[in-house]
mmCIF file of C-alpha atoms and ligand atoms in Angstrom:
data_model
loop_
_atom_site.group_PDB
_atom_site.id
_atom_site.type_symbol
_atom_site.label_atom_id
_atom_site.label_comp_id
_atom_site.label_asym_id
_atom_site.label_seq_id
_atom_site.Cartn_x
_atom_site.Cartn_y
_atom_site.Cartn_z
ATOM 1 C CA MET A 1 0.020 -0.002 -0.001
ATOM 2 C CA LYS A 2 1.389 3.482 -0.879
ATOM 3 C CA ILE A 3 0.564 7.066 -0.311
ATOM 4 C CA THR A 4 -0.170 8.646 -3.672
ATOM 5 C CA GLY A 5 -0.851 12.259 -2.718
ATOM 6 C CA ALA A 6 -1.767 14.685 -0.002
ATOM 7 C CA LYS A 7 -3.720 17.936 -0.074
ATOM 8 C CA VAL A 8 -3.767 20.783 2.376
ATOM 9 C CA PHE A 9 -6.777 23.199 2.874
ATOM 10 C CA VAL A 10 -6.923 26.275 4.972
ATOM 11 C CA GLY A 11 -10.299 27.909 6.080
ATOM 12 C CA GLY A 12 -13.617 27.121 7.660
ATOM 13 C CA PRO A 13 -16.601 28.741 9.127
ATOM 14 C CA GLY A 14 -15.237 31.518 11.368
ATOM 15 C CA LYS A 15 -11.924 29.620 11.748
ATOM 16 C CA ASN A 16 -8.798 28.976 9.794
ATOM 17 C CA TYR A 17 -8.830 25.244 9.968
ATOM 18 C CA VAL A 18 -5.818 23.596 8.447
ATOM 19 C CA THR A 19 -6.940 20.194 7.059
ATOM 20 C CA LEU A 20 -4.625 17.454 5.649
ATOM 21 C CA LYS A 21 -6.079 14.741 3.309
ATOM 22 C CA VAL A 22 -3.730 11.911 2.589
ATOM 23 C CA GLU A 23 -4.644 9.700 -0.411
ATOM 24 C CA THR A 24 -3.490 6.090 -1.103
ATOM 25 C CA ASP A 25 -3.364 3.737 -4.019
ATOM 26 C CA GLN A 26 -6.211 1.668 -2.402
ATOM 27 C CA GLY A 27 -8.706 4.508 -2.634
ATOM 28 C CA ILE A 28 -8.749 5.026 1.097
ATOM 29 C CA HIS A 29 -7.930 8.394 2.495
ATOM 30 C CA GLY A 30 -7.062 9.695 5.911
ATOM 31 C CA LEU A 31 -7.737 13.135 7.542
ATOM 32 C CA GLY A 32 -5.601 15.233 9.894
ATOM 33 C CA ASP A 33 -5.844 18.539 11.649
ATOM 34 C CA ALA A 34 -2.865 21.078 11.613
ATOM 35 C CA THR A 35 -4.831 24.098 12.950
ATOM 36 C CA ILE A 36 -2.752 26.350 15.099
ATOM 37 C CA ASN A 37 -4.380 29.657 16.320
ATOM 38 C CA GLY A 38 -2.733 32.678 14.698
ATOM 39 C CA ARG A 39 -0.006 30.733 12.753
ATOM 40 C CA GLU A 40 -2.187 28.720 10.339
ATOM 41 C CA THR A 41 -0.366 29.623 7.080
ATOM 42 C CA LEU A 42 2.754 28.365 8.538
ATOM 43 C CA THR A 43 1.624 24.781 9.252
ATOM 44 C CA ALA A 44 0.016 24.666 5.834
ATOM 45 C CA ALA A 45 3.290 25.684 4.248
ATOM 46 C CA TYR A 46 5.267 23.233 6.335
ATOM 47 C CA LEU A 47 2.924 20.406 5.174
ATOM 48 C CA GLN A 48 2.981 21.530 1.575
ATOM 49 C CA ASP A 49 6.632 22.241 1.177
ATOM 50 C CA TYR A 50 8.362 19.551 3.269
ATOM 51 C CA ILE A 51 5.954 16.886 4.426
ATOM 52 C CA VAL A 52 3.777 16.106 1.332
ATOM 53 C CA PRO A 53 6.747 15.425 -0.955
ATOM 54 C CA ASN A 54 8.207 13.023 1.789
ATOM 55 C CA LEU A 55 4.979 11.236 2.221
ATOM 56 C CA ILE A 56 4.444 10.199 -1.363
ATOM 57 C CA GLY A 57 5.463 6.504 -1.930
ATOM 58 C CA LYS A 58 5.433 5.605 1.812
ATOM 59 C CA ASP A 59 3.367 2.749 3.236
ATOM 60 C CA PRO A 60 0.796 4.582 5.361
ATOM 61 C CA ARG A 61 0.366 1.566 7.616
ATOM 62 C CA ASN A 62 3.913 2.299 9.050
ATOM 63 C CA SER A 63 2.631 5.211 11.087
ATOM 64 C CA GLU A 64 5.144 4.766 13.917
ATOM 65 C CA ASP A 65 8.139 4.774 11.488
ATOM 66 C CA ILE A 66 6.662 7.745 9.548
ATOM 67 C CA TRP A 67 6.301 9.617 12.880
ATOM 68 C CA GLN A 68 9.921 8.941 13.847
ATOM 69 C CA PHE A 69 11.087 9.820 10.338
ATOM 70 C CA PHE A 70 9.583 13.362 10.557
ATOM 71 C CA TYR A 71 10.396 13.917 14.260
ATOM 72 C CA ARG A 72 14.017 12.789 14.188
ATOM 73 C CA GLY A 73 14.459 13.879 10.499
ATOM 74 C CA ALA A 74 13.675 17.449 11.451
ATOM 75 C CA TYR A 75 16.911 17.366 13.577
ATOM 76 C CA PHE A 76 15.578 20.334 15.577
ATOM 77 C CA ARG A 77 13.349 18.998 18.218
ATOM 78 C CA ARG A 78 9.691 19.722 19.126
ATOM 79 C CA GLY A 79 8.168 23.146 18.825
ATOM 80 C CA PRO A 80 4.417 23.841 18.297
ATOM 81 C CA LEU A 81 4.567 24.220 14.450
ATOM 82 C CA ALA A 82 6.437 21.060 13.760
ATOM 83 C CA MET A 83 4.443 18.993 16.380
ATOM 84 C CA THR A 84 1.200 20.243 14.947
ATOM 85 C CA VAL A 85 2.305 19.283 11.459
ATOM 86 C CA PHE A 86 3.443 15.842 12.566
ATOM 87 C CA ALA A 87 0.100 15.447 14.354
ATOM 88 C CA ALA A 88 -1.876 16.001 11.196
ATOM 89 C CA VAL A 89 0.055 13.296 9.359
ATOM 90 C CA ASP A 90 -0.303 10.898 12.347
ATOM 91 C CA MET A 91 -4.068 11.405 12.657
ATOM 92 C CA ALA A 92 -4.468 10.746 8.896
ATOM 93 C CA LEU A 93 -2.359 7.587 9.074
ATOM 94 C CA TRP A 94 -4.319 6.172 12.056
ATOM 95 C CA ASP A 95 -7.634 7.135 10.207
ATOM 96 C CA ILE A 96 -6.407 5.044 7.199
ATOM 97 C CA LYS A 97 -5.202 2.150 9.405
ATOM 98 C CA ALA A 98 -8.616 1.917 11.100
ATOM 99 C CA LYS A 99 -10.409 2.155 7.771
ATOM 100 C CA ILE A 100 -8.283 -0.700 6.488
ATOM 101 C CA ALA A 101 -9.216 -2.771 9.576
ATOM 102 C CA GLY A 102 -12.818 -1.838 9.018
ATOM 103 C CA LEU A 103 -12.955 -0.636 12.688
ATOM 104 C CA PRO A 104 -13.655 2.563 14.551
ATOM 105 C CA LEU A 105 -10.319 3.848 15.785
ATOM 106 C CA TYR A 106 -10.916 3.297 19.378
ATOM 107 C CA GLN A 107 -10.931 -0.521 18.746
ATOM 108 C CA LEU A 108 -7.306 -0.326 17.803
ATOM 109 C CA PHE A 109 -6.485 1.172 21.215
ATOM 110 C CA GLY A 110 -8.329 -1.503 23.269
ATOM 111 C CA GLY A 111 -12.027 -0.843 22.762
ATOM 112 C CA LYS A 112 -14.426 1.162 24.881
ATOM 113 C CA SER A 113 -13.998 1.845 28.630
ATOM 114 C CA ARG A 114 -17.252 3.873 28.665
ATOM 115 C CA GLU A 115 -20.126 4.722 26.377
ATOM 116 C CA GLY A 116 -20.195 8.439 26.531
ATOM 117 C CA ALA A 117 -17.267 10.819 27.379
ATOM 118 C CA LEU A 118 -18.025 13.627 29.836
ATOM 119 C CA VAL A 119 -17.555 17.130 28.262
ATOM 120 C CA TYR A 120 -17.506 20.778 29.553
ATOM 121 C CA ALA A 121 -18.863 23.793 27.908
ATOM 122 C CA HIS A 122 -17.578 27.424 28.137
ATOM 123 C CA ALA A 123 -19.835 29.612 30.125
ATOM 124 C CA THR A 124 -18.760 33.296 30.036
ATOM 125 C CA GLY A 125 -20.236 36.680 30.913
ATOM 126 C CA SER A 126 -19.281 40.268 30.802
ATOM 127 C CA ASP A 127 -20.188 40.314 34.566
ATOM 128 C CA LEU A 128 -21.191 37.762 37.183
ATOM 129 C CA GLU A 129 -24.936 37.894 36.404
ATOM 130 C CA ASP A 130 -24.311 37.589 32.775
ATOM 131 C CA LEU A 131 -22.199 34.590 33.491
ATOM 132 C CA MET A 132 -24.920 33.033 35.624
ATOM 133 C CA ASP A 133 -27.206 33.259 32.581
ATOM 134 C CA SER A 134 -24.746 31.609 30.375
ATOM 135 C CA ILE A 135 -24.271 28.830 32.967
ATOM 136 C CA SER A 136 -28.074 28.326 33.216
ATOM 137 C CA TYR A 137 -28.170 28.020 29.432
ATOM 138 C CA TYR A 138 -25.672 25.182 29.351
ATOM 139 C CA VAL A 139 -27.257 23.399 32.429
ATOM 140 C CA GLU A 140 -30.560 23.513 30.558
ATOM 141 C CA GLN A 141 -28.886 21.890 27.544
ATOM 142 C CA GLY A 142 -27.908 18.999 29.734
ATOM 143 C CA TYR A 143 -24.222 19.839 30.317
ATOM 144 C CA LYS A 144 -22.910 18.412 33.671
ATOM 145 C CA ALA A 145 -19.772 20.427 33.727
ATOM 146 C CA VAL A 146 -19.030 24.121 32.704
ATOM 147 C CA ARG A 147 -15.963 26.257 32.630
ATOM 148 C CA VAL A 148 -16.868 29.673 34.092
ATOM 149 C CA GLN A 149 -15.149 32.969 33.185
ATOM 150 C CA CYS A 150 -16.461 36.514 33.728
ATOM 151 C CA GLY A 151 -15.356 40.127 33.557
ATOM 152 C CA VAL A 152 -13.746 41.511 36.804
ATOM 153 C CA PRO A 153 -15.236 44.874 37.986
ATOM 154 C CA GLY A 154 -12.710 47.616 37.521
ATOM 155 C CA MET A 155 -10.509 45.635 35.173
ATOM 156 C CA PRO A 156 -9.385 48.138 32.522
ATOM 157 C CA SER A 157 -10.245 45.794 29.561
ATOM 158 C CA ALA A 158 -12.002 42.428 28.837
ATOM 159 C CA SER A 159 -9.855 39.696 30.436
ATOM 160 C CA TYR A 160 -9.483 36.214 29.069
ATOM 161 C CA GLY A 161 -12.426 34.300 27.638
ATOM 162 C CA VAL A 162 -15.149 36.958 28.483
ATOM 163 C CA SER A 163 -18.069 37.233 26.093
ATOM 164 C CA GLU A 164 -21.496 38.953 25.745
ATOM 165 C CA GLY A 165 -24.811 37.964 24.188
ATOM 166 C CA LYS A 166 -27.360 35.349 24.956
ATOM 167 C CA GLY A 167 -27.410 31.490 24.714
ATOM 168 C CA GLN A 168 -25.335 30.140 21.904
ATOM 169 C CA ASN A 169 -25.236 33.663 20.306
ATOM 170 C CA ARG A 170 -22.447 34.953 22.437
ATOM 171 C CA ASN A 171 -19.342 36.668 20.986
ATOM 172 C CA TYR A 172 -16.010 37.200 22.773
ATOM 173 C CA ILE A 173 -15.550 40.881 23.680
ATOM 174 C CA THR A 174 -11.972 40.530 22.608
ATOM 175 C CA ASP A 175 -11.407 41.233 18.984
ATOM 176 C CA PHE A 176 -9.331 38.492 17.309
ATOM 177 C CA SER A 177 -9.307 39.914 13.756
ATOM 178 C CA GLY A 178 -6.139 41.080 12.022
ATOM 179 C CA ILE A 179 -2.468 40.143 12.141
ATOM 180 C CA ILE A 180 -1.582 42.745 14.743
ATOM 181 C CA PRO A 181 -2.732 41.487 18.233
ATOM 182 C CA LYS A 182 -5.028 43.665 20.257
ATOM 183 C CA GLU A 183 -3.597 44.504 23.720
ATOM 184 C CA GLU A 184 -5.576 43.957 26.905
ATOM 185 C CA ILE A 185 -4.752 45.132 30.457
ATOM 186 C CA TRP A 186 -4.488 42.609 33.253
ATOM 187 C CA ASP A 187 -4.667 43.435 37.049
ATOM 188 C CA THR A 188 -3.693 40.472 39.235
ATOM 189 C CA ASP A 189 -4.774 42.223 42.438
ATOM 190 C CA LEU A 190 -8.279 42.974 41.151
ATOM 191 C CA TYR A 191 -8.700 39.326 39.973
ATOM 192 C CA MET A 192 -7.461 37.857 43.178
ATOM 193 C CA ARG A 193 -9.818 39.998 45.290
ATOM 194 C CA TYR A 194 -12.895 39.383 43.068
ATOM 195 C CA MET A 195 -12.893 35.812 41.648
ATOM 196 C CA PRO A 196 -12.901 33.593 44.675
ATOM 197 C CA GLY A 197 -16.152 35.337 45.944
ATOM 198 C CA ALA A 198 -17.711 35.093 42.353
ATOM 199 C CA LEU A 199 -16.819 31.285 42.136
ATOM 200 C CA ALA A 200 -18.498 30.838 45.618
ATOM 201 C CA GLU A 201 -21.713 32.628 44.433
ATOM 202 C CA ILE A 202 -21.835 30.266 41.353
ATOM 203 C CA ARG A 203 -21.578 27.210 43.598
ATOM 204 C CA ASP A 204 -24.294 28.542 45.840
ATOM 205 C CA ARG A 205 -26.516 29.264 42.864
ATOM 206 C CA PHE A 206 -26.058 25.962 41.078
ATOM 207 C CA GLY A 207 -25.649 23.527 43.931
ATOM 208 C CA PRO A 208 -23.172 20.785 44.718
ATOM 209 C CA ASP A 209 -23.609 18.663 41.560
ATOM 210 C CA LEU A 210 -22.533 20.933 38.839
ATOM 211 C CA LYS A 211 -18.954 20.415 37.814
ATOM 212 C CA ILE A 212 -17.270 23.843 37.806
ATOM 213 C CA LEU A 213 -13.978 24.636 36.181
ATOM 214 C CA HIS A 214 -12.091 27.774 35.980
ATOM 215 C CA ASP A 215 -9.228 28.902 33.748
ATOM 216 C CA VAL A 216 -6.564 31.318 35.026
ATOM 217 C CA HIS A 217 -4.645 31.308 31.725
ATOM 218 C CA HIS A 218 -1.169 31.215 33.216
ATOM 219 C CA ARG A 219 -1.492 34.675 34.740
ATOM 220 C CA LEU A 220 -0.542 34.166 38.380
ATOM 221 C CA LEU A 221 2.941 33.698 39.847
ATOM 222 C CA PRO A 222 3.477 30.525 41.917
ATOM 223 C CA ARG A 223 2.875 32.284 45.339
ATOM 224 C CA GLU A 224 -0.230 34.071 44.034
ATOM 225 C CA ALA A 225 -1.510 30.837 42.552
ATOM 226 C CA ALA A 226 -1.104 29.165 45.930
ATOM 227 C CA GLU A 227 -3.022 31.884 47.699
ATOM 228 C CA PHE A 228 -5.785 31.729 44.988
ATOM 229 C CA ALA A 229 -6.107 27.938 45.192
ATOM 230 C CA LYS A 230 -6.407 28.067 48.969
ATOM 231 C CA ALA A 231 -9.155 30.736 48.665
ATOM 232 C CA VAL A 232 -11.257 28.778 46.142
ATOM 233 C CA GLU A 233 -10.929 25.430 47.982
ATOM 234 C CA PRO A 234 -14.456 25.672 49.554
ATOM 235 C CA VAL A 235 -15.951 25.951 46.002
ATOM 236 C CA ARG A 236 -14.895 22.392 45.282
ATOM 237 C CA LEU A 237 -13.868 23.198 41.660
ATOM 238 C CA TYR A 238 -13.665 20.242 39.249
ATOM 239 C CA TRP A 239 -10.359 21.857 38.211
ATOM 240 C CA LEU A 240 -8.309 25.060 38.365
ATOM 241 C CA GLU A 241 -6.656 25.441 34.981
ATOM 242 C CA ASP A 242 -3.272 26.902 34.111
ATOM 243 C CA PRO A 243 -2.810 28.749 37.493
ATOM 244 C CA THR A 244 0.876 29.297 36.884
ATOM 245 C CA PRO A 245 3.200 30.130 33.914
ATOM 246 C CA ALA A 246 3.258 27.045 31.688
ATOM 247 C CA ASP A 247 7.040 26.908 30.988
ATOM 248 C CA ASP A 248 8.043 26.093 34.495
ATOM 249 C CA GLN A 249 7.404 22.471 35.484
ATOM 250 C CA ASP A 250 8.242 23.117 39.129
ATOM 251 C CA ALA A 251 5.947 26.125 39.591
ATOM 252 C CA LEU A 252 3.093 24.095 41.067
ATOM 253 C CA ARG A 253 5.147 22.686 44.003
ATOM 254 C CA LEU A 254 4.259 25.672 46.254
ATOM 255 C CA LEU A 255 0.580 25.452 45.237
ATOM 256 C CA ARG A 256 0.522 21.751 46.043
ATOM 257 C CA GLN A 257 1.913 22.367 49.533
ATOM 258 C CA HIS A 258 -0.935 24.654 50.340
ATOM 259 C CA SER A 259 -4.013 23.403 48.496
ATOM 260 C CA THR A 260 -5.763 20.218 47.363
ATOM 261 C CA VAL A 261 -7.562 21.975 44.505
ATOM 262 C CA PRO A 262 -7.329 19.721 41.413
ATOM 263 C CA ILE A 263 -4.970 21.262 38.862
ATOM 264 C CA ALA A 264 -5.158 21.044 34.999
ATOM 265 C CA ILE A 265 -2.465 22.235 32.739
ATOM 266 C CA GLY A 266 -1.011 21.493 29.322
ATOM 267 C CA GLU A 267 -2.870 23.207 26.385
ATOM 268 C CA VAL A 268 0.285 24.969 25.389
ATOM 269 C CA PHE A 269 2.529 21.885 25.628
ATOM 270 C CA ASN A 270 3.727 20.091 22.435
ATOM 271 C CA SER A 271 5.493 17.116 23.748
ATOM 272 C CA ILE A 272 5.838 14.631 26.587
ATOM 273 C CA TRP A 273 9.082 16.540 27.438
ATOM 274 C CA ASP A 274 7.006 19.540 28.433
ATOM 275 C CA CYS A 275 5.029 17.613 31.110
ATOM 276 C CA ASN A 276 6.952 14.486 32.207
ATOM 277 C CA LYS A 277 8.139 16.042 35.405
ATOM 278 C CA LEU A 278 4.735 17.515 36.245
ATOM 279 C CA ILE A 279 3.237 14.041 35.779
ATOM 280 C CA GLU A 280 5.974 12.046 37.486
ATOM 281 C CA ASN A 281 6.073 14.318 40.426
ATOM 282 C CA GLU A 282 2.174 14.233 40.651
ATOM 283 C CA LEU A 283 1.877 18.081 40.536
ATOM 284 C CA ILE A 284 -1.200 17.983 38.344
ATOM 285 C CA ASP A 285 -4.464 16.025 38.339
ATOM 286 C CA PHE A 286 -5.457 16.494 34.591
ATOM 287 C CA ILE A 287 -3.217 16.766 31.541
ATOM 288 C CA ARG A 288 -4.616 19.260 28.962
ATOM 289 C CA VAL A 289 -2.619 18.499 25.802
ATOM 290 C CA ALA A 290 -4.333 18.490 22.437
ATOM 291 C CA VAL A 291 -3.742 15.621 20.013
ATOM 292 C CA SER A 292 -3.267 18.201 17.160
ATOM 293 C CA HIS A 293 -0.527 20.193 19.041
ATOM 294 C CA VAL A 294 1.315 17.263 20.590
ATOM 295 C CA GLY A 295 2.473 15.235 17.624
ATOM 296 C CA GLY A 296 -0.783 13.287 17.122
ATOM 297 C CA ILE A 297 -2.221 10.037 18.412
ATOM 298 C CA THR A 298 1.178 8.213 18.569
ATOM 299 C CA HIS A 299 2.738 10.802 20.863
ATOM 300 C CA ALA A 300 -0.507 11.651 22.862
ATOM 301 C CA ARG A 301 -0.861 8.020 23.757
ATOM 302 C CA ARG A 302 2.591 7.977 25.360
ATOM 303 C CA ILE A 303 1.505 10.926 27.522
ATOM 304 C CA VAL A 304 -1.851 9.309 28.372
ATOM 305 C CA ASP A 305 -0.040 6.103 29.437
ATOM 306 C CA LEU A 306 2.476 7.940 31.597
ATOM 307 C CA ALA A 307 -0.240 10.017 33.176
ATOM 308 C CA ALA A 308 -2.176 6.818 34.050
ATOM 309 C CA MET A 309 0.735 5.598 36.069
ATOM 310 C CA HIS A 310 0.564 8.773 38.157
ATOM 311 C CA HIS A 311 -3.268 9.015 38.696
ATOM 312 C CA VAL A 312 -3.298 11.960 36.237
ATOM 313 C CA ARG A 313 -6.480 12.017 34.142
ATOM 314 C CA THR A 314 -7.010 13.439 30.694
ATOM 315 C CA GLY A 315 -8.653 16.658 29.892
ATOM 316 C CA PHE A 316 -7.739 17.330 26.228
ATOM 317 C CA HIS A 317 -7.960 20.837 24.983
ATOM 318 C CA GLY A 318 -10.971 21.450 22.759
ATOM 319 C CA ALA A 319 -11.170 25.070 22.167
ATOM 320 C CA PRO A 320 -12.000 26.221 18.574
ATOM 321 C CA SER A 321 -8.207 26.094 17.968
ATOM 322 C CA HIS A 322 -8.883 22.519 16.850
ATOM 323 C CA SER A 323 -10.977 21.299 13.963
ATOM 324 C CA PRO A 324 -13.577 18.496 14.290
ATOM 325 C CA ILE A 325 -10.909 16.114 12.981
ATOM 326 C CA CYS A 326 -8.743 16.596 16.090
ATOM 327 C CA MET A 327 -11.904 16.520 18.269
ATOM 328 C CA ALA A 328 -12.765 13.080 16.584
ATOM 329 C CA ALA A 329 -9.284 11.681 17.351
ATOM 330 C CA GLN A 330 -9.677 12.831 20.887
ATOM 331 C CA ALA A 331 -13.162 11.345 21.059
ATOM 332 C CA HIS A 332 -11.692 7.919 20.203
ATOM 333 C CA LEU A 333 -8.936 8.327 22.917
ATOM 334 C CA ASN A 334 -11.606 9.454 25.382
ATOM 335 C CA VAL A 335 -13.889 6.488 25.108
ATOM 336 C CA TRP A 336 -10.747 4.146 25.452
ATOM 337 C CA ALA A 337 -8.433 5.750 28.032
ATOM 338 C CA PRO A 338 -8.611 4.129 31.390
ATOM 339 C CA ASN A 339 -7.594 7.482 32.899
ATOM 340 C CA PHE A 340 -10.054 9.610 30.990
ATOM 341 C CA GLY A 341 -11.258 12.701 32.891
ATOM 342 C CA ILE A 342 -13.206 15.145 30.821
ATOM 343 C CA GLN A 343 -13.133 16.757 27.326
ATOM 344 C CA GLU A 344 -13.406 20.460 26.618
ATOM 345 C CA TYR A 345 -16.122 20.784 23.885
ATOM 346 C CA LEU A 346 -16.821 23.741 21.639
ATOM 347 C CA VAL A 347 -16.372 22.908 18.010
ATOM 348 C CA LEU A 348 -18.956 20.529 16.557
ATOM 349 C CA GLY A 349 -22.599 21.329 16.239
ATOM 350 C CA THR A 350 -22.928 24.370 13.947
ATOM 351 C CA PRO A 351 -24.578 23.567 10.587
ATOM 352 C CA GLU A 352 -21.688 25.093 8.654
ATOM 353 C CA CYS A 353 -19.069 23.036 10.598
ATOM 354 C CA ASP A 354 -21.169 19.808 10.213
ATOM 355 C CA ALA A 355 -21.357 20.427 6.405
ATOM 356 C CA LEU A 356 -17.612 20.818 6.110
ATOM 357 C CA PHE A 357 -16.815 17.943 8.414
ATOM 358 C CA PRO A 358 -19.690 15.374 8.218
ATOM 359 C CA SER A 359 -19.732 12.768 11.037
ATOM 360 C CA GLU A 360 -22.109 10.720 13.139
ATOM 361 C CA HIS A 361 -20.434 11.634 16.448
ATOM 362 C CA TYR A 362 -22.964 13.200 18.759
ATOM 363 C CA LEU A 363 -23.458 14.858 22.009
ATOM 364 C CA LYS A 364 -26.248 13.875 24.339
ATOM 365 C CA ASP A 365 -26.933 14.944 27.922
ATOM 366 C CA GLY A 366 -23.452 16.377 28.420
ATOM 367 C CA LEU A 367 -21.770 13.210 27.123
ATOM 368 C CA PHE A 368 -19.927 12.731 23.737
ATOM 369 C CA HIS A 369 -20.673 9.584 21.891
ATOM 370 C CA VAL A 370 -18.275 8.369 19.263
ATOM 371 C CA SER A 371 -19.377 7.089 15.823
ATOM 372 C CA ASP A 372 -18.812 3.343 14.941
ATOM 373 C CA THR A 373 -17.898 4.277 11.347
ATOM 374 C CA PRO A 374 -14.358 2.796 10.427
ATOM 375 C CA GLY A 375 -11.514 5.191 11.024
ATOM 376 C CA LEU A 376 -11.893 8.554 12.729
ATOM 377 C CA GLY A 377 -15.612 8.601 11.719
ATOM 378 C CA ILE A 378 -15.307 11.967 10.229
ATOM 379 C CA ASP A 379 -15.071 13.259 6.567
ATOM 380 C CA PHE A 380 -14.092 16.403 4.893
ATOM 381 C CA ASP A 381 -16.333 17.891 2.088
ATOM 382 C CA GLU A 382 -13.908 19.489 -0.484
ATOM 383 C CA ARG A 383 -16.813 21.318 -2.232
ATOM 384 C CA GLU A 384 -17.823 22.925 1.019
ATOM 385 C CA ALA A 385 -14.133 23.690 1.708
ATOM 386 C CA ALA A 386 -13.996 25.803 -1.596
ATOM 387 C CA ARG A 387 -16.397 28.363 0.120
ATOM 388 C CA TYR A 388 -13.722 29.259 2.558
ATOM 389 C CA SER A 389 -10.219 30.847 2.637
ATOM 390 C CA TYR A 390 -7.758 32.099 5.057
ATOM 391 C CA THR A 391 -8.730 35.162 7.125
ATOM 392 C CA PRO A 392 -6.013 36.889 9.099
ATOM 393 C CA GLY A 393 -6.446 36.722 12.852
ATOM 394 C CA SER A 394 -4.475 36.609 16.068
ATOM 395 C CA LEU A 395 -4.733 36.002 19.858
ATOM 396 C CA PRO A 396 -4.431 39.162 21.823
ATOM 397 C CA VAL A 397 -1.574 39.967 24.247
ATOM 398 C CA ALA A 398 -1.939 41.011 27.900
ATOM 399 C CA ARG A 399 -0.041 43.862 29.534
ATOM 400 C CA LEU A 400 0.030 45.046 33.205
ATOM 401 C CA GLU A 401 -1.111 48.712 33.695
ATOM 402 C CA ASP A 402 2.450 49.892 33.577
ATOM 403 C CA GLY A 403 2.975 48.382 30.195
ATOM 404 C CA THR A 404 4.820 45.201 31.271
ATOM 405 C CA LEU A 405 3.955 42.400 28.882
ATOM 406 C CA TRP A 406 2.152 39.558 30.633
ATOM 407 C CA ASN A 407 0.923 36.026 29.898
ATOM 408 C CA TYR A 408 -2.115 35.839 27.798
HETATM 409 O O1 LIG B 1 -5.409 28.998 21.082
HETATM 410 C C1 LIG B 1 -5.568 29.402 22.358
HETATM 411 C C2 LIG B 1 -6.963 29.080 22.887
HETATM 412 O O2 LIG B 1 -7.369 27.898 22.471
HETATM 413 C C3 LIG B 1 -7.050 29.205 24.395
HETATM 414 O O3 LIG B 1 -7.051 30.499 24.706
HETATM 415 C C4 LIG B 1 -8.242 28.591 24.954
HETATM 416 O O4 LIG B 1 -7.542 28.568 27.220
HETATM 417 C C5 LIG B 1 -8.192 28.119 26.345
HETATM 418 C C6 LIG B 1 -9.077 26.973 26.773
HETATM 419 O O5 LIG B 1 -8.950 26.552 27.815
HETATM 420 O O6 LIG B 1 -9.696 26.545 25.972
HETATM 421 MG MG1 LIG B 2 -7.268 27.121 28.844
#
């Protein structure tokens, strides 16, 4: 069996999804996701210029060797662009492999450990009451878990993940358009004084059963994060996400000495070498890597298995930074992984997205059910794709009030 060609597409409804389609001499194709927020044309060029010519003629069934060929062959190790590109190839090859077997991908991992995988939605509000509305919307939709973010009174600009609107028709206040990033002002003191009380009010309003998650987006220093984690302990969060800067694998030690709040980290990691110490030292409870940013299924499985040895559960990233192809790959891992925790869920469900990426995966009562179609169980409609093209966009940056650049 041989790879005969591979195509790269950029675009999608409201997002610059980067899609790889690998074709074979047996008429079977595989799909991969190389989307990376704000740098989409670069993964597309990497695929087109370096990867596609090297794929032609290779046997797609040798996915491990092909992964090693690109990873070691790049000489320079890791990095988000390279690992995202390798991920797209890897997903496509596992898709092909499972289609050859005539099995849904999860069967190649070891079958199902559960029927539906728990997901969490993003509830956000310009202020706390607006956030309460947004949480109610998702609870009414059957979600059992929600991530909650709201504007902080007095904060000079919208802080991370805050939106306004009603129900599903909410828009982020932050403007992501254009190549020059918008700048927002962050004030740690205002946040630390306000957010623990706001989280406590949410718990009071929604009762003990709702799983409440909160994302700090790497904005606190280790001592501040320890103080914050202690303060929110009575809320019984499902997790506190990214409390400390992500680059420092030791930063959570202080927090761990002072709090038992479950910690989730990892959406910005791109290899096992970014989280092996965090996992081995049991400094986290959930690992948040995304299959599309961490070298694909082959590499993600190594992380999942390492995590399982240390009681760390999965909580794969699922922001709109990933196309439904990555979400499908994660859905197969989620139904299999013995140490599955929860899945962030935002992408599937809009009619435009479903038309571009048809699938039978579905969400019901806050659980994600994976399709039994052979492979990843997702397709890509090239005619639909022709409607879309690249639109420049970027994530904002955050500064302190005195101008110091901070973590976004
Ligand atoms: O690409 C960056 C976004 O995906 C990120 O800001 C979203 O923090 C995020 C989350 O938890 O989904
Ligand atoms: Mg996050």
